[in-house]
Amino acid sequence: MTQKSISSHSDLVRVQARPPTEDNLFNALATASFELNYSDVPKPYHAESSIRNQISTSVYKPIKSSGPIDPESKPINTSVPIDSESPSWRNPEKPLLSLPLPSEVKPALITYKRNQTRSTLPSVSKILKATMPVDRAVALAQWEERMIAQMGQAGFEAYQKAMLDRGHRLHSYIEHFLLEGTTSLSSEDDVSLKHTQSIAPLLSQFSHPHSLESQVVHPTLKYHGYLDCVAVYKGKILALIDWKTSEKKKASLASTFDNPLQIVAYIGALNHDPRYPFQIDHGLIVIVHNDGLEAKVLGISKQKLDIYWKAWLERLKLYEAMTKYGK
Ligand code: MN
């Protein structure tokens, strides 16, 4: 990383250039030893009583209309309005899941994998990276310099690769549990073992996977991304879930940087992506600790989704102004 002053977003994009792995940034932020000044939403997370709890013969209520199967085939809307006319992350045309689900019910798994999907649209990760607040980008660059000073360039690259490999390993481990009900770890890496210890006490709280590592496309706001997981949490909540590995404890959403914006962006996209026949109104970030300490579940309820969605639209609008994409 070259030492230089950072004065604009276009500088940032250059300074932040990294190997082309989308999760690099989030992983780096997850382990970085600096704090950010995001204002968290004070209301504590709780399961909402409005969630339907009747057992239904059909898992979903009927959908009013089904859109085209290709979410990118709709006309391009080139501007992101942010006012009373702003689009919502919600989609009243899609049903919510009727919960609880009988344990024998296996929802159809919807997956659009990275190697099977292409998009000309910008990704959520790309947009968040390009529009990162300057003070945070500076802090990240400084952290990276400290790491390189400690372990050398090659050492730092190896550290980053190990972190990414462990992330992928953990994701596969959890997915295997959700699909098969059993666990197996195909590595003797010490930190990966700690990750499995960290998540073990919570694994049984997740069931009924609906989607795993799958693409979501927002057909009118024109962005895409790859979610980690859609599953039922504690039998009561259908949630979009992101698994994060972390060196540090993350006690609040505020300490997870842009992760809540990433989650709400995926939820908004999924809710409007015609390939998914349902909508979601809860997000979860699960912090899995490198030292084996029990994982922490950070919930994002509807009220918080409203607030983070506005912040996401601001970032999207900024990105549009920076790149003039769609013009
Ligand atoms: Mn993840």
GROMACS .gro file of C-alpha atoms and ligand atoms in nm:
model
  328
    1MET     CA    1   0.000   0.000   0.000
    2THR     CA    2   0.150   0.330  -0.104
    3GLN     CA    3   0.151   0.607   0.149
    4LYS     CA    4  -0.047   0.904   0.024
    5SER     CA    5  -0.309   1.141   0.137
    6ILE     CA    6  -0.665   1.041   0.063
    7SER     CA    7  -0.884   1.327  -0.037
    8SER     CA    8  -1.162   1.200  -0.253
    9HIS     CA    9  -1.368   0.894  -0.329
   10SER     CA   10  -1.193   0.839  -0.659
   11ASP     CA   11  -0.862   0.832  -0.470
   12LEU     CA   12  -1.014   0.584  -0.233
   13VAL     CA   13  -1.117   0.348  -0.505
   14ARG     CA   14  -0.756   0.340  -0.621
   15VAL     CA   15  -0.599   0.314  -0.277
   16GLN     CA   16  -0.839   0.040  -0.180
   17ALA     CA   17  -0.762  -0.172  -0.486
   18ARG     CA   18  -0.710  -0.532  -0.375
   19PRO     CA   19  -0.713  -0.881  -0.515
   20PRO     CA   20  -1.056  -0.936  -0.668
   21THR     CA   21  -1.221  -1.123  -0.385
   22GLU     CA   22  -1.544  -0.962  -0.276
   23ASP     CA   23  -1.524  -1.069   0.086
   24ASN     CA   24  -1.171  -0.932   0.137
   25LEU     CA   25  -1.292  -0.603   0.264
   26PHE     CA   26  -1.549  -0.737   0.505
   27ASN     CA   27  -1.301  -0.988   0.640
   28ALA     CA   28  -1.037  -0.722   0.685
   29LEU     CA   29  -1.284  -0.498   0.860
   30ALA     CA   30  -1.395  -0.783   1.082
   31THR     CA   31  -1.044  -0.825   1.218
   32ALA     CA   32  -0.931  -0.465   1.209
   33SER     CA   33  -0.855  -0.314   1.547
   34PHE     CA   34  -1.023   0.020   1.502
   35GLU     CA   35  -1.369   0.133   1.581
   36LEU     CA   36  -1.613   0.321   1.363
   37ASN     CA   37  -1.862   0.587   1.449
   38TYR     CA   38  -2.175   0.436   1.306
   39SER     CA   39  -2.474   0.521   1.520
   40ASP     CA   40  -2.645   0.201   1.618
   41VAL     CA   41  -3.018   0.172   1.656
   42PRO     CA   42  -3.078   0.156   2.032
   43LYS     CA   43  -3.386  -0.066   2.038
   44PRO     CA   44  -3.286  -0.417   2.146
   45TYR     CA   45  -3.357  -0.703   1.911
   46HIS     CA   46  -3.650  -0.925   1.992
   47ALA     CA   47  -3.859  -1.176   1.805
   48GLU     CA   48  -4.165  -0.994   1.688
   49SER     CA   49  -4.506  -1.105   1.799
   50SER     CA   50  -4.656  -1.017   1.462
   51ILE     CA   51  -4.481  -1.314   1.304
   52ARG     CA   52  -4.742  -1.561   1.190
   53ASN     CA   53  -4.738  -1.868   1.409
   54GLN     CA   54  -5.014  -2.082   1.271
   55ILE     CA   55  -4.926  -2.405   1.097
   56SER     CA   56  -5.052  -2.381   0.745
   57THR     CA   57  -5.113  -2.656   0.496
   58SER     CA   58  -4.926  -2.450   0.241
   59VAL     CA   59  -4.594  -2.305   0.344
   60TYR     CA   60  -4.659  -1.974   0.174
   61LYS     CA   61  -4.962  -1.768   0.111
   62PRO     CA   62  -5.028  -1.730  -0.264
   63ILE     CA   63  -4.839  -1.474  -0.467
   64LYS     CA   64  -5.042  -1.215  -0.653
   65SER     CA   65  -4.833  -1.197  -0.963
   66SER     CA   66  -4.516  -1.364  -1.079
   67GLY     CA   67  -4.261  -1.154  -1.266
   68PRO     CA   68  -4.032  -1.257  -1.546
   69ILE     CA   69  -3.785  -1.527  -1.452
   70ASP     CA   70  -3.488  -1.312  -1.554
   71PRO     CA   71  -3.473  -1.029  -1.299
   72GLU     CA   72  -3.250  -0.822  -1.526
   73SER     CA   73  -3.498  -0.823  -1.812
   74LYS     CA   74  -3.703  -0.537  -1.672
   75PRO     CA   75  -3.655  -0.182  -1.802
   76ILE     CA   76  -3.365   0.010  -1.652
   77ASN     CA   77  -3.444   0.270  -1.391
   78THR     CA   78  -3.139   0.491  -1.388
   79SER     CA   79  -3.192   0.701  -1.080
   80VAL     CA   80  -3.220   0.620  -0.713
   81PRO     CA   81  -3.477   0.847  -0.553
   82ILE     CA   82  -3.431   0.908  -0.180
   83ASP     CA   83  -3.734   1.081  -0.042
   84SER     CA   84  -4.090   0.990   0.043
   85GLU     CA   85  -4.105   0.813  -0.292
   86SER     CA   86  -3.808   0.591  -0.209
   87PRO     CA   87  -3.862   0.225  -0.283
   88SER     CA   88  -3.898   0.002   0.022
   89TRP     CA   89  -3.701  -0.311   0.105
   90ARG     CA   90  -4.043  -0.472   0.154
   91ASN     CA   91  -4.252  -0.624  -0.122
   92PRO     CA   92  -4.623  -0.650  -0.035
   93GLU     CA   93  -4.680  -0.864  -0.344
   94LYS     CA   94  -4.481  -1.150  -0.199
   95PRO     CA   95  -4.592  -1.371   0.091
   96LEU     CA   96  -4.419  -1.415   0.424
   97LEU     CA   97  -4.347  -1.764   0.546
   98SER     CA   98  -4.607  -1.919   0.775
   99LEU     CA   99  -4.424  -2.030   1.087
  100PRO     CA  100  -4.345  -2.253   1.261
  101LEU     CA  101  -4.273  -2.512   0.994
  102PRO     CA  102  -4.309  -2.881   1.076
  103SER     CA  103  -3.962  -3.029   1.111
  104GLU     CA  104  -4.021  -3.273   0.826
  105VAL     CA  105  -4.088  -2.991   0.579
  106LYS     CA  106  -3.797  -2.940   0.341
  107PRO     CA  107  -3.833  -2.612   0.153
  108ALA     CA  108  -3.720  -2.613  -0.208
  109LEU     CA  109  -3.363  -2.486  -0.205
  110ILE     CA  110  -3.316  -2.186  -0.433
  111THR     CA  111  -2.958  -2.130  -0.542
  112TYR     CA  112  -2.804  -1.922  -0.817
  113LYS     CA  113  -2.434  -1.993  -0.776
  114ARG     CA  114  -2.146  -1.763  -0.860
  115ASN     CA  115  -2.019  -1.994  -1.133
  116GLN     CA  116  -2.363  -2.011  -1.295
  117THR     CA  117  -2.456  -1.645  -1.285
  118ARG     CA  118  -2.324  -1.339  -1.461
  119SER     CA  119  -2.427  -0.984  -1.407
  120THR     CA  120  -2.334  -0.655  -1.560
  121LEU     CA  121  -2.473  -0.486  -1.250
  122PRO     CA  122  -2.247  -0.363  -0.970
  123SER     CA  123  -2.231  -0.585  -0.661
  124VAL     CA  124  -2.327  -0.479  -0.311
  125SER     CA  125  -1.966  -0.534  -0.200
  126LYS     CA  126  -1.834  -0.318  -0.481
  127ILE     CA  127  -2.076  -0.036  -0.403
  128LEU     CA  128  -2.003  -0.040  -0.030
  129LYS     CA  129  -1.629  -0.047  -0.094
  130ALA     CA  130  -1.639   0.239  -0.343
  131THR     CA  131  -1.850   0.458  -0.117
  132MET     CA  132  -1.678   0.381   0.212
  133PRO     CA  133  -1.658   0.689   0.435
  134VAL     CA  134  -1.315   0.850   0.406
  135ASP     CA  135  -1.222   0.825   0.776
  136ARG     CA  136  -1.293   0.455   0.776
  137ALA     CA  137  -1.101   0.396   0.456
  138VAL     CA  138  -0.804   0.579   0.608
  139ALA     CA  139  -0.827   0.369   0.925
  140LEU     CA  140  -0.837   0.053   0.716
  141ALA     CA  141  -0.535   0.160   0.512
  142GLN     CA  142  -0.345   0.238   0.834
  143TRP     CA  143  -0.436  -0.098   0.982
  144GLU     CA  144  -0.312  -0.267   0.666
  145GLU     CA  145   0.016  -0.077   0.686
  146ARG     CA  146   0.063  -0.183   1.048
  147MET     CA  147  -0.004  -0.544   0.955
  148ILE     CA  148   0.246  -0.528   0.667
  149ALA     CA  149   0.504  -0.366   0.895
  150GLN     CA  150   0.458  -0.654   1.139
  151MET     CA  151   0.448  -0.949   0.901
  152GLY     CA  152   0.583  -0.823   0.569
  153GLN     CA  153   0.395  -0.805   0.239
  154ALA     CA  154   0.412  -1.178   0.173
  155GLY     CA  155   0.314  -1.253   0.531
  156PHE     CA  156   0.017  -1.023   0.511
  157GLU     CA  157  -0.101  -1.178   0.185
  158ALA     CA  158  -0.071  -1.524   0.338
  159TYR     CA  159  -0.264  -1.402   0.642
  160GLN     CA  160  -0.543  -1.269   0.421
  161LYS     CA  161  -0.558  -1.588   0.219
  162ALA     CA  162  -0.574  -1.801   0.535
  163MET     CA  163  -0.857  -1.580   0.662
  164LEU     CA  164  -1.051  -1.622   0.338
  165ASP     CA  165  -0.994  -1.998   0.329
  166ARG     CA  166  -1.119  -2.025   0.687
  167GLY     CA  167  -1.424  -1.821   0.597
  168HIS     CA  168  -1.509  -2.051   0.307
  169ARG     CA  169  -1.446  -2.356   0.524
  170LEU     CA  170  -1.683  -2.227   0.793
  171HIS     CA  171  -1.953  -2.147   0.537
  172SER     CA  172  -1.929  -2.499   0.393
  173TYR     CA  173  -1.935  -2.647   0.744
  174ILE     CA  174  -2.257  -2.467   0.835
  175GLU     CA  175  -2.420  -2.539   0.500
  176HIS     CA  176  -2.343  -2.907   0.537
  177PHE     CA  177  -2.512  -2.902   0.877
  178LEU     CA  178  -2.821  -2.725   0.742
  179LEU     CA  179  -2.857  -2.970   0.453
  180GLU     CA  180  -2.753  -3.297   0.615
  181GLY     CA  181  -2.797  -3.242   0.989
  182THR     CA  182  -2.443  -3.358   1.055
  183THR     CA  183  -2.108  -3.182   1.085
  184SER     CA  184  -1.765  -3.257   0.946
  185LEU     CA  185  -1.459  -3.039   0.913
  186SER     CA  186  -1.219  -3.118   0.631
  187SER     CA  187  -0.917  -2.947   0.783
  188GLU     CA  188  -0.703  -2.949   1.093
  189ASP     CA  189  -0.646  -2.575   1.084
  190ASP     CA  190  -0.647  -2.455   1.447
  191VAL     CA  191  -0.859  -2.146   1.383
  192SER     CA  192  -1.114  -2.343   1.179
  193LEU     CA  193  -1.147  -2.584   1.471
  194LYS     CA  194  -1.211  -2.287   1.699
  195HIS     CA  195  -1.476  -2.161   1.457
  196THR     CA  196  -1.663  -2.490   1.481
  197GLN     CA  197  -1.642  -2.470   1.863
  198SER     CA  198  -1.771  -2.113   1.848
  199ILE     CA  199  -2.078  -2.197   1.636
  200ALA     CA  200  -2.150  -2.543   1.783
  201PRO     CA  201  -2.380  -2.433   2.069
  202LEU     CA  202  -2.598  -2.237   1.823
  203LEU     CA  203  -2.613  -2.464   1.519
  204SER     CA  204  -2.938  -2.633   1.620
  205GLN     CA  205  -3.113  -2.294   1.626
  206PHE     CA  206  -3.094  -2.280   1.245
  207SER     CA  207  -3.320  -2.495   1.028
  208HIS     CA  208  -3.518  -2.515   0.704
  209PRO     CA  209  -3.263  -2.365   0.462
  210HIS     CA  210  -3.435  -2.187   0.173
  211SER     CA  211  -3.130  -2.056  -0.007
  212LEU     CA  212  -2.753  -2.098   0.030
  213GLU     CA  213  -2.478  -1.885  -0.129
  214SER     CA  214  -2.711  -1.757  -0.392
  215GLN     CA  215  -2.735  -1.454  -0.618
  216VAL     CA  216  -2.999  -1.187  -0.559
  217VAL     CA  217  -3.071  -0.914  -0.812
  218HIS     CA  218  -3.266  -0.597  -0.748
  219PRO     CA  219  -3.455  -0.553  -1.076
  220THR     CA  220  -3.521  -0.179  -1.052
  221LEU     CA  221  -3.241  -0.046  -0.831
  222LYS     CA  222  -2.998  -0.241  -1.049
  223TYR     CA  223  -2.750  -0.406  -0.820
  224HIS     CA  224  -2.677  -0.767  -0.729
  225GLY     CA  225  -2.498  -0.973  -0.468
  226TYR     CA  226  -2.456  -1.319  -0.319
  227LEU     CA  227  -2.629  -1.394   0.008
  228ASP     CA  228  -2.488  -1.649   0.256
  229CYS     CA  229  -2.806  -1.811   0.379
  230VAL     CA  230  -3.182  -1.788   0.415
  231ALA     CA  231  -3.309  -2.015   0.693
  232VAL     CA  232  -3.541  -2.030   0.993
  233TYR     CA  233  -3.398  -1.906   1.323
  234LYS     CA  234  -3.520  -2.058   1.650
  235GLY     CA  235  -3.821  -2.200   1.466
  236LYS     CA  236  -3.981  -1.856   1.460
  237ILE     CA  237  -3.813  -1.628   1.211
  238LEU     CA  238  -3.727  -1.664   0.844
  239ALA     CA  239  -3.409  -1.460   0.818
  240LEU     CA  240  -3.136  -1.368   0.575
  241ILE     CA  241  -2.819  -1.471   0.758
  242ASP     CA  242  -2.458  -1.372   0.714
  243TRP     CA  243  -2.183  -1.573   0.886
  244LYS     CA  244  -1.878  -1.366   0.978
  245THR     CA  245  -1.552  -1.477   1.132
  246SER     CA  246  -1.393  -1.234   1.374
  247GLU     CA  247  -1.086  -1.190   1.587
  248LYS     CA  248  -1.271  -0.954   1.814
  249LYS     CA  249  -1.600  -0.970   1.997
  250LYS     CA  250  -1.874  -0.770   1.825
  251ALA     CA  251  -2.134  -0.683   2.083
  252SER     CA  252  -2.349  -0.460   1.865
  253LEU     CA  253  -2.444  -0.397   1.506
  254ALA     CA  254  -2.249  -0.072   1.529
  255SER     CA  255  -1.926  -0.268   1.563
  256THR     CA  256  -1.985  -0.458   1.240
  257PHE     CA  257  -1.914  -0.166   1.005
  258ASP     CA  258  -2.113  -0.193   0.681
  259ASN     CA  259  -2.240  -0.545   0.748
  260PRO     CA  260  -2.597  -0.431   0.828
  261LEU     CA  261  -2.608  -0.236   0.501
  262GLN     CA  262  -2.492  -0.546   0.317
  263ILE     CA  263  -2.771  -0.749   0.481
  264VAL     CA  264  -3.046  -0.497   0.408
  265ALA     CA  265  -2.926  -0.460   0.049
  266TYR     CA  266  -2.956  -0.838   0.001
  267ILE     CA  267  -3.299  -0.847   0.169
  268GLY     CA  268  -3.429  -0.564  -0.051
  269ALA     CA  269  -3.296  -0.740  -0.360
  270LEU     CA  270  -3.433  -1.083  -0.265
  271ASN     CA  271  -3.774  -0.935  -0.186
  272HIS     CA  272  -3.793  -0.792  -0.539
  273ASP     CA  273  -3.614  -1.072  -0.721
  274PRO     CA  274  -3.886  -1.274  -0.900
  275ARG     CA  275  -3.681  -1.592  -0.872
  276TYR     CA  276  -3.757  -1.604  -0.497
  277PRO     CA  277  -4.128  -1.669  -0.426
  278PHE     CA  278  -4.125  -1.521  -0.076
  279GLN     CA  279  -4.013  -1.214   0.113
  280ILE     CA  280  -3.802  -1.176   0.424
  281ASP     CA  281  -3.827  -0.921   0.704
  282HIS     CA  282  -3.540  -1.013   0.936
  283GLY     CA  283  -3.164  -1.015   0.904
  284LEU     CA  284  -2.906  -1.187   1.122
  285ILE     CA  285  -2.532  -1.138   1.145
  286VAL     CA  286  -2.366  -1.430   1.322
  287ILE     CA  287  -2.021  -1.345   1.458
  288VAL     CA  288  -1.808  -1.659   1.482
  289HIS     CA  289  -1.501  -1.605   1.700
  290ASN     CA  290  -1.147  -1.705   1.604
  291ASP     CA  291  -1.068  -1.803   1.964
  292GLY     CA  292  -1.365  -2.039   1.998
  293LEU     CA  293  -1.573  -1.812   2.221
  294GLU     CA  294  -1.945  -1.879   2.169
  295ALA     CA  295  -2.078  -1.714   1.853
  296LYS     CA  296  -2.289  -1.402   1.882
  297VAL     CA  297  -2.615  -1.349   1.691
  298LEU     CA  298  -2.693  -0.988   1.603
  299GLY     CA  299  -3.049  -0.943   1.481
  300ILE     CA  300  -3.179  -0.677   1.246
  301SER     CA  301  -3.553  -0.640   1.295
  302LYS     CA  302  -3.798  -0.449   1.074
  303GLN     CA  303  -3.747  -0.111   1.239
  304LYS     CA  304  -3.371  -0.140   1.199
  305LEU     CA  305  -3.410  -0.259   0.840
  306ASP     CA  306  -3.604   0.062   0.766
  307ILE     CA  307  -3.316   0.272   0.897
  308TYR     CA  308  -3.034   0.075   0.737
  309TRP     CA  309  -3.226   0.064   0.407
  310LYS     CA  310  -3.223   0.445   0.393
  311ALA     CA  311  -2.849   0.443   0.458
  312TRP     CA  312  -2.803   0.182   0.184
  313LEU     CA  313  -3.001   0.393  -0.066
  314GLU     CA  314  -2.775   0.688   0.016
  315ARG     CA  315  -2.468   0.477  -0.062
  316LEU     CA  316  -2.628   0.352  -0.383
  317LYS     CA  317  -2.705   0.706  -0.486
  318LEU     CA  318  -2.350   0.814  -0.408
  319TYR     CA  319  -2.216   0.524  -0.613
  320GLU     CA  320  -2.436   0.624  -0.903
  321ALA     CA  321  -2.307   0.982  -0.884
  322MET     CA  322  -1.946   0.856  -0.869
  323THR     CA  323  -1.967   0.621  -1.162
  324LYS     CA  324  -2.254   0.759  -1.368
  325TYR     CA  325  -2.352   0.400  -1.425
  326GLY     CA  326  -2.669   0.349  -1.623
  327LYS     CA  327  -2.610   0.666  -1.819
  328MN      MN  328  -2.045  -1.461   0.537
   0.00000   0.00000   0.00000
